[in-house]
Amino acid sequence: KLDKSFSDKGHMLKKSIFGLILATSFTFSGMVFAVTELSMWYHGAGNEVESKLIKQIISDFNSSQSNWRVNLESFPQESYNSSVVAAALAGKLPDIIDVDGPILPNWAWSGYMAPLNLKPGALDNFLPGAIGRWKGQVYGVGLWDAACAIYARKSVLQKHGIRIPTLSKPWNKQEFDSALDKLQGSGDFDYAIDLGMAWKGEWYPYAFGPFLQSHGGDIIDVRRNSAEGSLNGNAGMNFGNWWKSLFDRKLTPGTSQDGADRETGFLDGKYAMQWNGNWAAIAPLEKFGDDMLFLPAPDFGQGSKIGAASWQFGISSNSKHKDGATSFIEFAIQDKYLAAFSDGIGLIPPTPASARLSEKYRPGGPLEVFFDLSKQQATLRAVTPAYIVAGPIFEKAMADIANGADVADTLDAAADEINADIEKNKGYQ
């Protein structure tokens, strides 16, 4: 009886151990194969090509590992920013967001975003405009950047005896003005240059702010945290007077420019030159071929400058899965995806390796010049939380001056309004 008792107890012990091992294996199996959901918001709803590219990256990432699954929700660009702000105030931001470069400092200051903790070297060789920084930390990285250039035709410049500028030797202010006067005086065109006044909103500070910076001013002096003396100082006044002269001399269409003329006026020969971005370069290339030129911005005294910083990926501050969100961003910035975006939507691939993989920006490609323009001339809009208010104020000032307003009064009023916002927000400290 004693032997049987020990035998029964041993059998029961074996069953208990086997059951424990089986239960543990199921537990560990569940842990290994558990997938954590990551929410992502994106501004590209309605853009079929862009949406397809983003969805492909997400699909590839989800298939590449078993720890994370990104779920995408897209918004129309027009309502995206307000949706993010509302969600931030309600504490309901997704894990991954995208943000327009000049807005990033405000969202970082507001506490919407967390600094990125990417692997060392992850951003080596990126164009500077594709990296979003605030207070010395990286908060965003973009899959592309954008650059502006002067669209012109070689035959037109040669006909009128105008030197063709280069990156190493752009037009100075006097040369640029002389070229405009010659082209306008020829009678061959309605206007010497189209600046794109029909486009409103962010185009004004993005496209025209660098002209102010090249004069030596800025919308806000971020070192002094003030627009006073920067927007309306001597450099600002020189810029403002030059800006007004363009419209007084009728060298460019004003604020009443028809949108259709903005799109096709250069192609149709109404405008001798055009100030435009790389995203619009294909149509004139197809029409004018080797006669088409993409020229650097003029140097107004402090170097040639063009706008920089487009949409970038970041992580919300309230994400509970920052490691997973970081893994996705590191996956998304592979050169093959940067090149795919460039091929799909025409914007600049932000690394030399991705440029070499792209159809249009590779060495010898038709848009190669834009990569060099972005690398050498790209200048960020004022990197400060105050920009979100200052940008629209600058836009209004530029439009008012174009419509005949006094330069000094307009720039003084704009500087006062910007500084009032800075003071209201206690210096955005």
Tab-separated table of C-alpha atoms in Angstrom:
chain	number	residue	atom	x	y	z
A	1	LYS	CA	0.000	0.000	0.000
A	2	LEU	CA	2.865	2.351	0.833
A	3	ASP	CA	4.462	1.797	-2.601
A	4	LYS	CA	1.168	2.415	-4.389
A	5	SER	CA	0.646	5.655	-2.463
A	6	PHE	CA	4.051	6.960	-3.495
A	7	SER	CA	3.382	5.853	-7.062
A	8	ASP	CA	0.047	7.689	-7.210
A	9	LYS	CA	1.566	10.845	-5.732
A	10	GLY	CA	4.423	10.705	-8.224
A	11	HIS	CA	1.982	10.363	-11.090
A	12	MET	CA	-0.016	13.328	-9.825
A	13	LEU	CA	3.178	15.377	-9.449
A	14	LYS	CA	4.183	14.597	-13.031
A	15	LYS	CA	0.749	15.669	-14.252
A	16	SER	CA	0.994	18.910	-12.243
A	17	ILE	CA	4.457	19.715	-13.611
A	18	PHE	CA	3.351	18.896	-17.151
A	19	GLY	CA	0.318	21.128	-16.718
A	20	LEU	CA	2.465	23.950	-15.342
A	21	ILE	CA	4.905	23.654	-18.270
A	22	LEU	CA	2.026	23.598	-20.755
A	23	ALA	CA	0.394	26.638	-19.197
A	24	THR	CA	3.696	28.474	-19.074
A	25	SER	CA	4.413	27.664	-22.703
A	26	PHE	CA	1.026	29.074	-23.695
A	27	THR	CA	1.747	32.181	-21.617
A	28	PHE	CA	5.155	32.766	-23.200
A	29	SER	CA	3.719	31.930	-26.603
A	30	GLY	CA	1.110	34.633	-26.089
A	31	MET	CA	3.777	37.094	-25.049
A	32	VAL	CA	5.953	36.351	-28.067
A	33	PHE	CA	3.159	36.698	-30.561
A	34	ALA	CA	1.311	39.623	-28.944
A	35	VAL	CA	1.063	42.567	-31.337
A	36	THR	CA	0.793	46.104	-29.975
A	37	GLU	CA	-1.304	48.509	-32.007
A	38	LEU	CA	0.192	51.867	-32.965
A	39	SER	CA	-2.095	54.679	-34.107
A	40	MET	CA	-0.915	57.072	-36.796
A	41	TRP	CA	-2.418	60.276	-38.218
A	42	TYR	CA	-1.446	61.656	-41.603
A	43	HIS	CA	-2.388	64.795	-43.523
A	44	GLY	CA	-2.626	63.297	-47.028
A	45	ALA	CA	-6.248	62.181	-47.386
A	46	GLY	CA	-7.420	62.803	-50.925
A	47	ASN	CA	-3.958	62.451	-52.452
A	48	GLU	CA	-4.144	58.996	-54.006
A	49	VAL	CA	-0.453	58.664	-54.868
A	50	GLU	CA	0.740	59.854	-51.479
A	51	SER	CA	-1.776	57.659	-49.645
A	52	LYS	CA	-0.699	54.614	-51.619
A	53	LEU	CA	2.952	55.205	-50.740
A	54	ILE	CA	2.254	55.671	-47.029
A	55	LYS	CA	0.068	52.570	-46.930
A	56	GLN	CA	2.812	50.549	-48.635
A	57	ILE	CA	5.373	51.592	-46.024
A	58	ILE	CA	2.955	50.704	-43.233
A	59	SER	CA	2.162	47.339	-44.813
A	60	ASP	CA	5.862	46.539	-45.218
A	61	PHE	CA	6.583	47.550	-41.622
A	62	ASN	CA	3.708	45.490	-40.232
A	63	SER	CA	4.889	42.462	-42.201
A	64	SER	CA	8.527	42.894	-41.226
A	65	GLN	CA	8.075	42.129	-37.520
A	66	SER	CA	5.531	40.779	-35.061
A	67	ASN	CA	5.695	43.313	-32.227
A	68	TRP	CA	3.880	46.321	-33.711
A	69	ARG	CA	1.021	47.034	-36.071
A	70	VAL	CA	0.523	50.580	-37.348
A	71	ASN	CA	-3.060	51.650	-38.028
A	72	LEU	CA	-3.436	54.705	-40.248
A	73	GLU	CA	-6.039	57.447	-40.145
A	74	SER	CA	-5.742	60.128	-42.834
A	75	PHE	CA	-7.131	63.670	-42.737
A	76	PRO	CA	-7.534	66.351	-45.414
A	77	GLN	CA	-4.582	68.724	-45.164
A	78	GLU	CA	-6.902	71.698	-44.618
A	79	SER	CA	-8.302	70.255	-41.375
A	80	TYR	CA	-5.304	68.286	-40.167
A	81	ASN	CA	-3.621	70.857	-37.915
A	82	SER	CA	-6.834	71.780	-36.136
A	83	SER	CA	-7.578	68.080	-35.585
A	84	VAL	CA	-4.179	67.561	-33.954
A	85	VAL	CA	-4.589	70.607	-31.697
A	86	ALA	CA	-8.060	69.477	-30.603
A	87	ALA	CA	-6.824	65.954	-29.884
A	88	ALA	CA	-3.838	67.313	-27.939
A	89	LEU	CA	-6.082	69.436	-25.726
A	90	ALA	CA	-8.249	66.386	-25.086
A	91	GLY	CA	-5.230	64.158	-24.385
A	92	LYS	CA	-6.121	61.862	-27.292
A	93	LEU	CA	-3.235	62.180	-29.710
A	94	PRO	CA	-2.184	59.098	-31.685
A	95	ASP	CA	1.258	57.537	-31.292
A	96	ILE	CA	2.642	58.837	-34.598
A	97	ILE	CA	1.819	62.185	-36.180
A	98	ASP	CA	3.155	64.181	-39.071
A	99	VAL	CA	3.801	67.888	-38.793
A	100	ASP	CA	4.670	70.684	-41.205
A	101	GLY	CA	8.265	71.770	-40.560
A	102	PRO	CA	7.666	75.415	-39.537
A	103	ILE	CA	4.833	74.365	-37.179
A	104	LEU	CA	6.992	71.809	-35.357
A	105	PRO	CA	8.570	74.206	-32.814
A	106	ASN	CA	5.132	75.311	-31.649
A	107	TRP	CA	3.893	71.756	-31.214
A	108	ALA	CA	7.080	70.778	-29.392
A	109	TRP	CA	6.809	73.845	-27.128
A	110	SER	CA	3.115	73.106	-26.540
A	111	GLY	CA	3.979	69.616	-25.330
A	112	TYR	CA	2.284	67.782	-28.170
A	113	MET	CA	5.462	66.031	-29.318
A	114	ALA	CA	8.276	64.026	-27.753
A	115	PRO	CA	11.925	64.199	-28.892
A	116	LEU	CA	12.952	61.401	-31.228
A	117	ASN	CA	15.439	58.825	-29.966
A	118	LEU	CA	16.659	57.411	-33.262
A	119	LYS	CA	19.656	55.119	-33.650
A	120	PRO	CA	23.021	56.889	-33.914
A	121	GLY	CA	23.697	57.837	-37.508
A	122	ALA	CA	20.073	57.446	-38.613
A	123	LEU	CA	19.977	61.036	-39.889
A	124	ASP	CA	23.493	61.227	-41.302
A	125	ASN	CA	23.555	62.937	-44.718
A	126	PHE	CA	19.933	64.155	-44.493
A	127	LEU	CA	19.224	67.534	-46.023
A	128	PRO	CA	18.992	69.997	-43.104
A	129	GLY	CA	15.477	71.073	-44.060
A	130	ALA	CA	14.178	67.523	-43.565
A	131	ILE	CA	15.122	67.451	-39.872
A	132	GLY	CA	12.901	69.238	-37.344
A	133	ARG	CA	14.684	70.519	-34.247
A	134	TRP	CA	13.625	72.479	-31.193
A	135	LYS	CA	15.845	73.465	-28.270
A	136	GLY	CA	18.705	71.366	-29.632
A	137	GLN	CA	16.685	68.151	-29.904
A	138	VAL	CA	15.291	66.363	-32.955
A	139	TYR	CA	11.502	66.109	-32.959
A	140	GLY	CA	10.742	65.260	-36.584
A	141	VAL	CA	12.211	63.833	-39.772
A	142	GLY	CA	10.781	64.134	-43.261
A	143	LEU	CA	10.695	61.734	-46.184
A	144	TRP	CA	11.277	64.639	-48.568
A	145	ASP	CA	11.984	68.349	-48.817
A	146	ALA	CA	11.082	71.046	-51.329
A	147	ALA	CA	13.026	73.833	-53.023
A	148	CYS	CA	12.262	76.919	-55.083
A	149	ALA	CA	14.060	78.197	-58.147
A	150	ILE	CA	13.665	80.827	-60.828
A	151	TYR	CA	12.127	79.179	-63.868
A	152	ALA	CA	13.579	80.661	-67.068
A	153	ARG	CA	14.395	79.772	-70.664
A	154	LYS	CA	17.960	79.846	-71.924
A	155	SER	CA	16.914	81.265	-75.295
A	156	VAL	CA	15.013	84.137	-73.661
A	157	LEU	CA	17.911	85.191	-71.448
A	158	GLN	CA	20.395	84.946	-74.292
A	159	LYS	CA	18.156	86.968	-76.598
A	160	HIS	CA	18.132	89.837	-74.115
A	161	GLY	CA	21.800	89.646	-73.184
A	162	ILE	CA	21.175	88.448	-69.632
A	163	ARG	CA	23.876	86.421	-67.868
A	164	ILE	CA	22.780	82.923	-66.841
A	165	PRO	CA	23.484	82.676	-63.089
A	166	THR	CA	24.945	79.613	-61.382
A	167	LEU	CA	24.944	78.230	-57.848
A	168	SER	CA	28.465	79.512	-57.346
A	169	LYS	CA	27.682	82.892	-58.917
A	170	PRO	CA	23.991	83.820	-58.608
A	171	TRP	CA	22.583	87.161	-59.676
A	172	ASN	CA	23.113	89.960	-57.207
A	173	LYS	CA	20.323	92.430	-56.499
A	174	GLN	CA	21.380	94.847	-59.233
A	175	GLU	CA	21.706	92.108	-61.853
A	176	PHE	CA	18.327	90.668	-60.958
A	177	ASP	CA	16.607	94.046	-61.157
A	178	SER	CA	18.345	94.789	-64.449
A	179	ALA	CA	17.186	91.458	-65.876
A	180	LEU	CA	13.609	92.168	-64.822
A	181	ASP	CA	13.692	95.626	-66.370
A	182	LYS	CA	15.078	94.278	-69.649
A	183	LEU	CA	12.486	91.536	-69.895
A	184	GLN	CA	9.614	93.862	-69.016
A	185	GLY	CA	10.852	96.510	-71.419
A	186	SER	CA	11.076	94.049	-74.304
A	187	GLY	CA	7.301	94.019	-74.719
A	188	ASP	CA	7.442	90.258	-75.294
A	189	PHE	CA	5.701	89.399	-72.025
A	190	ASP	CA	2.859	90.576	-69.833
A	191	TYR	CA	5.206	90.451	-66.839
A	192	ALA	CA	8.921	89.872	-66.344
A	193	ILE	CA	8.377	87.412	-63.517
A	194	ASP	CA	5.529	85.572	-61.815
A	195	LEU	CA	6.025	85.327	-58.038
A	196	GLY	CA	2.857	83.330	-57.397
A	197	MET	CA	0.756	85.968	-55.655
A	198	ALA	CA	-2.356	83.912	-56.426
A	199	TRP	CA	-1.165	81.310	-53.912
A	200	LYS	CA	-2.051	82.284	-50.350
A	201	GLY	CA	-1.201	80.987	-46.898
A	202	GLU	CA	2.147	79.370	-46.211
A	203	TRP	CA	3.461	80.151	-49.709
A	204	TYR	CA	4.135	83.779	-48.758
A	205	PRO	CA	6.541	83.190	-45.833
A	206	TYR	CA	8.000	80.081	-47.499
A	207	ALA	CA	8.636	81.732	-50.862
A	208	PHE	CA	9.213	85.388	-49.955
A	209	GLY	CA	10.641	85.168	-46.428
A	210	PRO	CA	14.032	84.037	-47.840
A	211	PHE	CA	14.223	87.289	-49.861
A	212	LEU	CA	13.956	89.150	-46.538
A	213	GLN	CA	16.566	86.849	-44.990
A	214	SER	CA	18.908	87.443	-47.943
A	215	HIS	CA	18.604	91.183	-47.265
A	216	GLY	CA	19.768	90.492	-43.692
A	217	GLY	CA	16.428	90.592	-41.857
A	218	ASP	CA	13.923	87.976	-40.759
A	219	ILE	CA	10.317	87.640	-39.665
A	220	ILE	CA	11.580	87.087	-36.110
A	221	ASP	CA	15.103	87.299	-34.732
A	222	VAL	CA	15.054	84.066	-32.753
A	223	ARG	CA	18.165	85.010	-30.791
A	224	ARG	CA	16.459	88.109	-29.399
A	225	ASN	CA	12.993	86.538	-29.553
A	226	SER	CA	11.659	89.652	-31.253
A	227	ALA	CA	10.461	90.936	-34.616
A	228	GLU	CA	11.439	94.495	-33.714
A	229	GLY	CA	14.489	95.546	-35.693
A	230	SER	CA	14.473	92.277	-37.626
A	231	LEU	CA	11.312	92.620	-39.689
A	232	ASN	CA	11.225	96.420	-39.605
A	233	GLY	CA	14.905	97.360	-39.214
A	234	ASN	CA	17.168	98.693	-41.960
A	235	ALA	CA	17.383	95.303	-43.700
A	236	GLY	CA	13.639	94.833	-43.462
A	237	MET	CA	13.006	98.289	-44.850
A	238	ASN	CA	15.386	97.675	-47.769
A	239	PHE	CA	13.554	94.457	-48.520
A	240	GLY	CA	10.143	96.079	-48.165
A	241	ASN	CA	11.015	98.953	-50.489
A	242	TRP	CA	12.379	96.544	-53.087
A	243	TRP	CA	9.287	94.365	-52.727
A	244	LYS	CA	6.984	97.360	-53.262
A	245	SER	CA	8.977	98.439	-56.300
A	246	LEU	CA	8.223	95.163	-58.073
A	247	PHE	CA	4.535	96.058	-58.120
A	248	ASP	CA	5.031	99.773	-58.663
A	249	ARG	CA	7.115	98.968	-61.757
A	250	LYS	CA	4.524	96.379	-62.819
A	251	LEU	CA	7.173	93.680	-63.124
A	252	THR	CA	4.974	90.975	-61.593
A	253	PRO	CA	1.258	90.242	-61.145
A	254	GLY	CA	-0.292	91.451	-57.889
A	255	THR	CA	-2.588	89.855	-55.352
A	256	SER	CA	-5.470	89.718	-57.841
A	257	GLN	CA	-3.562	87.274	-60.055
A	258	ASP	CA	-5.795	84.617	-61.549
A	259	GLY	CA	-5.041	81.123	-60.299
A	260	ALA	CA	-5.110	79.682	-63.802
A	261	ASP	CA	-2.455	82.162	-64.924
A	262	ARG	CA	-0.275	81.062	-62.015
A	263	GLU	CA	-0.526	77.489	-63.261
A	264	THR	CA	0.004	78.072	-66.986
A	265	GLY	CA	1.225	81.665	-67.509
A	266	PHE	CA	4.894	80.724	-67.806
A	267	LEU	CA	4.092	77.831	-70.128
A	268	ASP	CA	1.934	80.104	-72.298
A	269	GLY	CA	4.592	82.814	-72.568
A	270	LYS	CA	2.796	85.444	-70.472
A	271	TYR	CA	5.640	85.506	-67.970
A	272	ALA	CA	9.323	85.632	-68.910
A	273	MET	CA	10.326	83.971	-65.632
A	274	GLN	CA	8.598	82.361	-62.671
A	275	TRP	CA	9.406	81.791	-58.994
A	276	ASN	CA	8.202	78.263	-58.298
A	277	GLY	CA	8.985	74.981	-56.559
A	278	ASN	CA	10.386	71.679	-57.755
A	279	TRP	CA	6.928	70.095	-57.503
A	280	ALA	CA	5.836	72.048	-60.603
A	281	ALA	CA	8.948	71.454	-62.709
A	282	ILE	CA	7.846	68.588	-64.924
A	283	ALA	CA	5.388	70.476	-67.166
A	284	PRO	CA	7.887	73.163	-68.292
A	285	LEU	CA	10.569	70.511	-68.755
A	286	GLU	CA	8.283	68.537	-71.023
A	287	LYS	CA	7.389	71.645	-73.022
A	288	PHE	CA	10.759	73.398	-73.281
A	289	GLY	CA	13.219	70.516	-72.916
A	290	ASP	CA	16.884	71.559	-72.928
A	291	ASP	CA	15.872	75.217	-73.162
A	292	MET	CA	14.473	75.050	-69.625
A	293	LEU	CA	16.529	76.450	-66.737
A	294	PHE	CA	16.088	76.251	-62.962
A	295	LEU	CA	18.127	79.118	-61.545
A	296	PRO	CA	19.282	79.881	-57.988
A	297	ALA	CA	17.726	82.633	-55.913
A	298	PRO	CA	19.350	86.058	-56.227
A	299	ASP	CA	21.823	87.164	-53.567
A	300	PHE	CA	20.439	90.351	-52.021
A	301	GLY	CA	23.547	90.865	-49.919
A	302	GLN	CA	23.538	88.086	-47.315
A	303	GLY	CA	23.697	85.044	-49.587
A	304	SER	CA	21.184	83.264	-51.808
A	305	LYS	CA	18.420	81.718	-49.740
A	306	ILE	CA	15.358	79.571	-50.433
A	307	GLY	CA	12.735	78.025	-48.134
A	308	ALA	CA	13.154	74.654	-46.430
A	309	ALA	CA	11.302	72.186	-44.193
A	310	SER	CA	8.274	70.251	-45.349
A	311	TRP	CA	6.121	67.605	-43.633
A	312	GLN	CA	7.866	65.378	-41.094
A	313	PHE	CA	7.114	62.342	-38.922
A	314	GLY	CA	7.119	62.692	-35.153
A	315	ILE	CA	5.894	60.994	-31.972
A	316	SER	CA	3.211	62.395	-29.703
A	317	SER	CA	4.201	63.109	-26.113
A	318	ASN	CA	1.363	61.001	-24.691
A	319	SER	CA	2.232	57.873	-26.690
A	320	LYS	CA	2.675	54.845	-24.452
A	321	HIS	CA	4.614	53.072	-27.178
A	322	LYS	CA	7.384	55.471	-28.140
A	323	ASP	CA	9.736	52.565	-28.820
A	324	GLY	CA	7.332	51.139	-31.385
A	325	ALA	CA	6.710	54.528	-32.971
A	326	THR	CA	10.465	55.063	-33.184
A	327	SER	CA	10.881	51.692	-34.885
A	328	PHE	CA	8.332	52.689	-37.513
A	329	ILE	CA	9.994	56.043	-38.234
A	330	GLU	CA	13.407	54.375	-38.552
A	331	PHE	CA	11.857	51.876	-40.956
A	332	ALA	CA	10.134	54.591	-43.012
A	333	ILE	CA	13.290	56.637	-43.644
A	334	GLN	CA	15.021	53.895	-45.603
A	335	ASP	CA	16.453	55.243	-48.854
A	336	LYS	CA	14.189	53.062	-50.980
A	337	TYR	CA	11.091	54.700	-49.480
A	338	LEU	CA	12.562	58.189	-49.762
A	339	ALA	CA	13.192	57.521	-53.447
A	340	ALA	CA	9.711	56.055	-53.913
A	341	PHE	CA	8.129	59.214	-52.500
A	342	SER	CA	10.259	61.334	-54.784
A	343	ASP	CA	9.226	59.318	-57.823
A	344	GLY	CA	5.592	59.364	-56.755
A	345	ILE	CA	4.997	62.995	-55.789
A	346	GLY	CA	7.995	64.751	-57.321
A	347	LEU	CA	9.568	66.179	-54.161
A	348	ILE	CA	13.247	66.103	-53.261
A	349	PRO	CA	14.660	62.888	-51.767
A	350	PRO	CA	16.440	64.041	-48.593
A	351	THR	CA	19.626	61.952	-48.774
A	352	PRO	CA	22.267	61.549	-51.495
A	353	ALA	CA	21.680	57.783	-51.571
A	354	SER	CA	17.918	58.170	-52.076
A	355	ALA	CA	18.553	60.828	-54.732
A	356	ARG	CA	20.717	58.350	-56.631
A	357	LEU	CA	17.857	55.834	-56.511
A	358	SER	CA	15.267	58.318	-57.769
A	359	GLU	CA	14.229	58.785	-61.372
A	360	LYS	CA	14.469	62.572	-61.567
A	361	TYR	CA	17.027	63.610	-58.938
A	362	ARG	CA	19.758	61.074	-59.695
A	363	PRO	CA	23.064	62.402	-61.070
A	364	GLY	CA	22.304	63.617	-64.556
A	365	GLY	CA	18.552	63.526	-63.875
A	366	PRO	CA	16.322	66.368	-65.035
A	367	LEU	CA	15.763	67.740	-61.508
A	368	GLU	CA	19.183	67.076	-60.023
A	369	VAL	CA	19.732	70.823	-59.636
A	370	PHE	CA	16.990	71.052	-56.990
A	371	PHE	CA	18.873	68.701	-54.650
A	372	ASP	CA	21.902	70.988	-54.897
A	373	LEU	CA	19.741	74.090	-54.432
A	374	SER	CA	18.229	72.608	-51.289
A	375	LYS	CA	21.610	71.516	-49.962
A	376	GLN	CA	23.319	74.867	-50.515
A	377	GLN	CA	20.597	77.533	-50.233
A	378	ALA	CA	17.835	76.074	-48.049
A	379	THR	CA	17.041	78.315	-45.084
A	380	LEU	CA	14.550	77.495	-42.353
A	381	ARG	CA	11.727	79.839	-41.523
A	382	ALA	CA	12.136	81.376	-38.052
A	383	VAL	CA	12.509	78.368	-35.730
A	384	THR	CA	10.281	79.499	-32.895
A	385	PRO	CA	6.838	78.632	-31.513
A	386	ALA	CA	5.848	82.190	-32.399
A	387	TYR	CA	6.070	81.418	-36.119
A	388	ILE	CA	2.592	79.900	-36.104
A	389	VAL	CA	1.238	83.434	-35.518
A	390	ALA	CA	3.997	85.396	-37.243
A	391	GLY	CA	3.665	83.591	-40.581
A	392	PRO	CA	0.131	84.832	-41.338
A	393	ILE	CA	1.053	88.334	-40.123
A	394	PHE	CA	3.958	88.388	-42.580
A	395	GLU	CA	1.652	87.174	-45.347
A	396	LYS	CA	-0.755	90.049	-44.748
A	397	ALA	CA	2.062	92.590	-44.652
A	398	MET	CA	3.440	91.382	-47.991
A	399	ALA	CA	-0.001	91.540	-49.587
A	400	ASP	CA	-0.690	95.005	-48.163
A	401	ILE	CA	2.611	96.393	-49.456
A	402	ALA	CA	1.985	94.818	-52.850
A	403	ASN	CA	-1.341	96.642	-52.875
A	404	GLY	CA	0.299	100.009	-52.185
A	405	ALA	CA	0.511	100.295	-48.381
A	406	ASP	CA	3.331	102.318	-46.849
A	407	VAL	CA	6.340	100.068	-46.208
A	408	ALA	CA	7.477	101.510	-42.868
A	409	ASP	CA	3.988	101.678	-41.375
A	410	THR	CA	3.143	98.168	-42.512
A	411	LEU	CA	6.336	96.532	-41.250
A	412	ASP	CA	6.157	98.437	-37.944
A	413	ALA	CA	2.585	97.294	-37.394
A	414	ALA	CA	3.487	93.699	-38.274
A	415	ALA	CA	6.456	93.710	-35.891
A	416	ASP	CA	4.285	95.126	-33.093
A	417	GLU	CA	1.615	92.478	-33.655
A	418	ILE	CA	4.159	89.639	-33.635
A	419	ASN	CA	5.827	90.945	-30.479
A	420	ALA	CA	2.442	91.338	-28.767
A	421	ASP	CA	1.850	87.618	-29.357
A	422	ILE	CA	5.317	86.751	-28.004
A	423	GLU	CA	4.661	88.856	-24.900
A	424	LYS	CA	1.196	87.351	-24.469
A	425	ASN	CA	2.789	83.897	-24.396
A	426	LYS	CA	5.523	85.019	-21.979
A	427	GLY	CA	8.241	84.700	-24.573
A	428	TYR	CA	7.244	81.125	-25.413
A	429	GLN	CA	9.564	79.947	-22.651
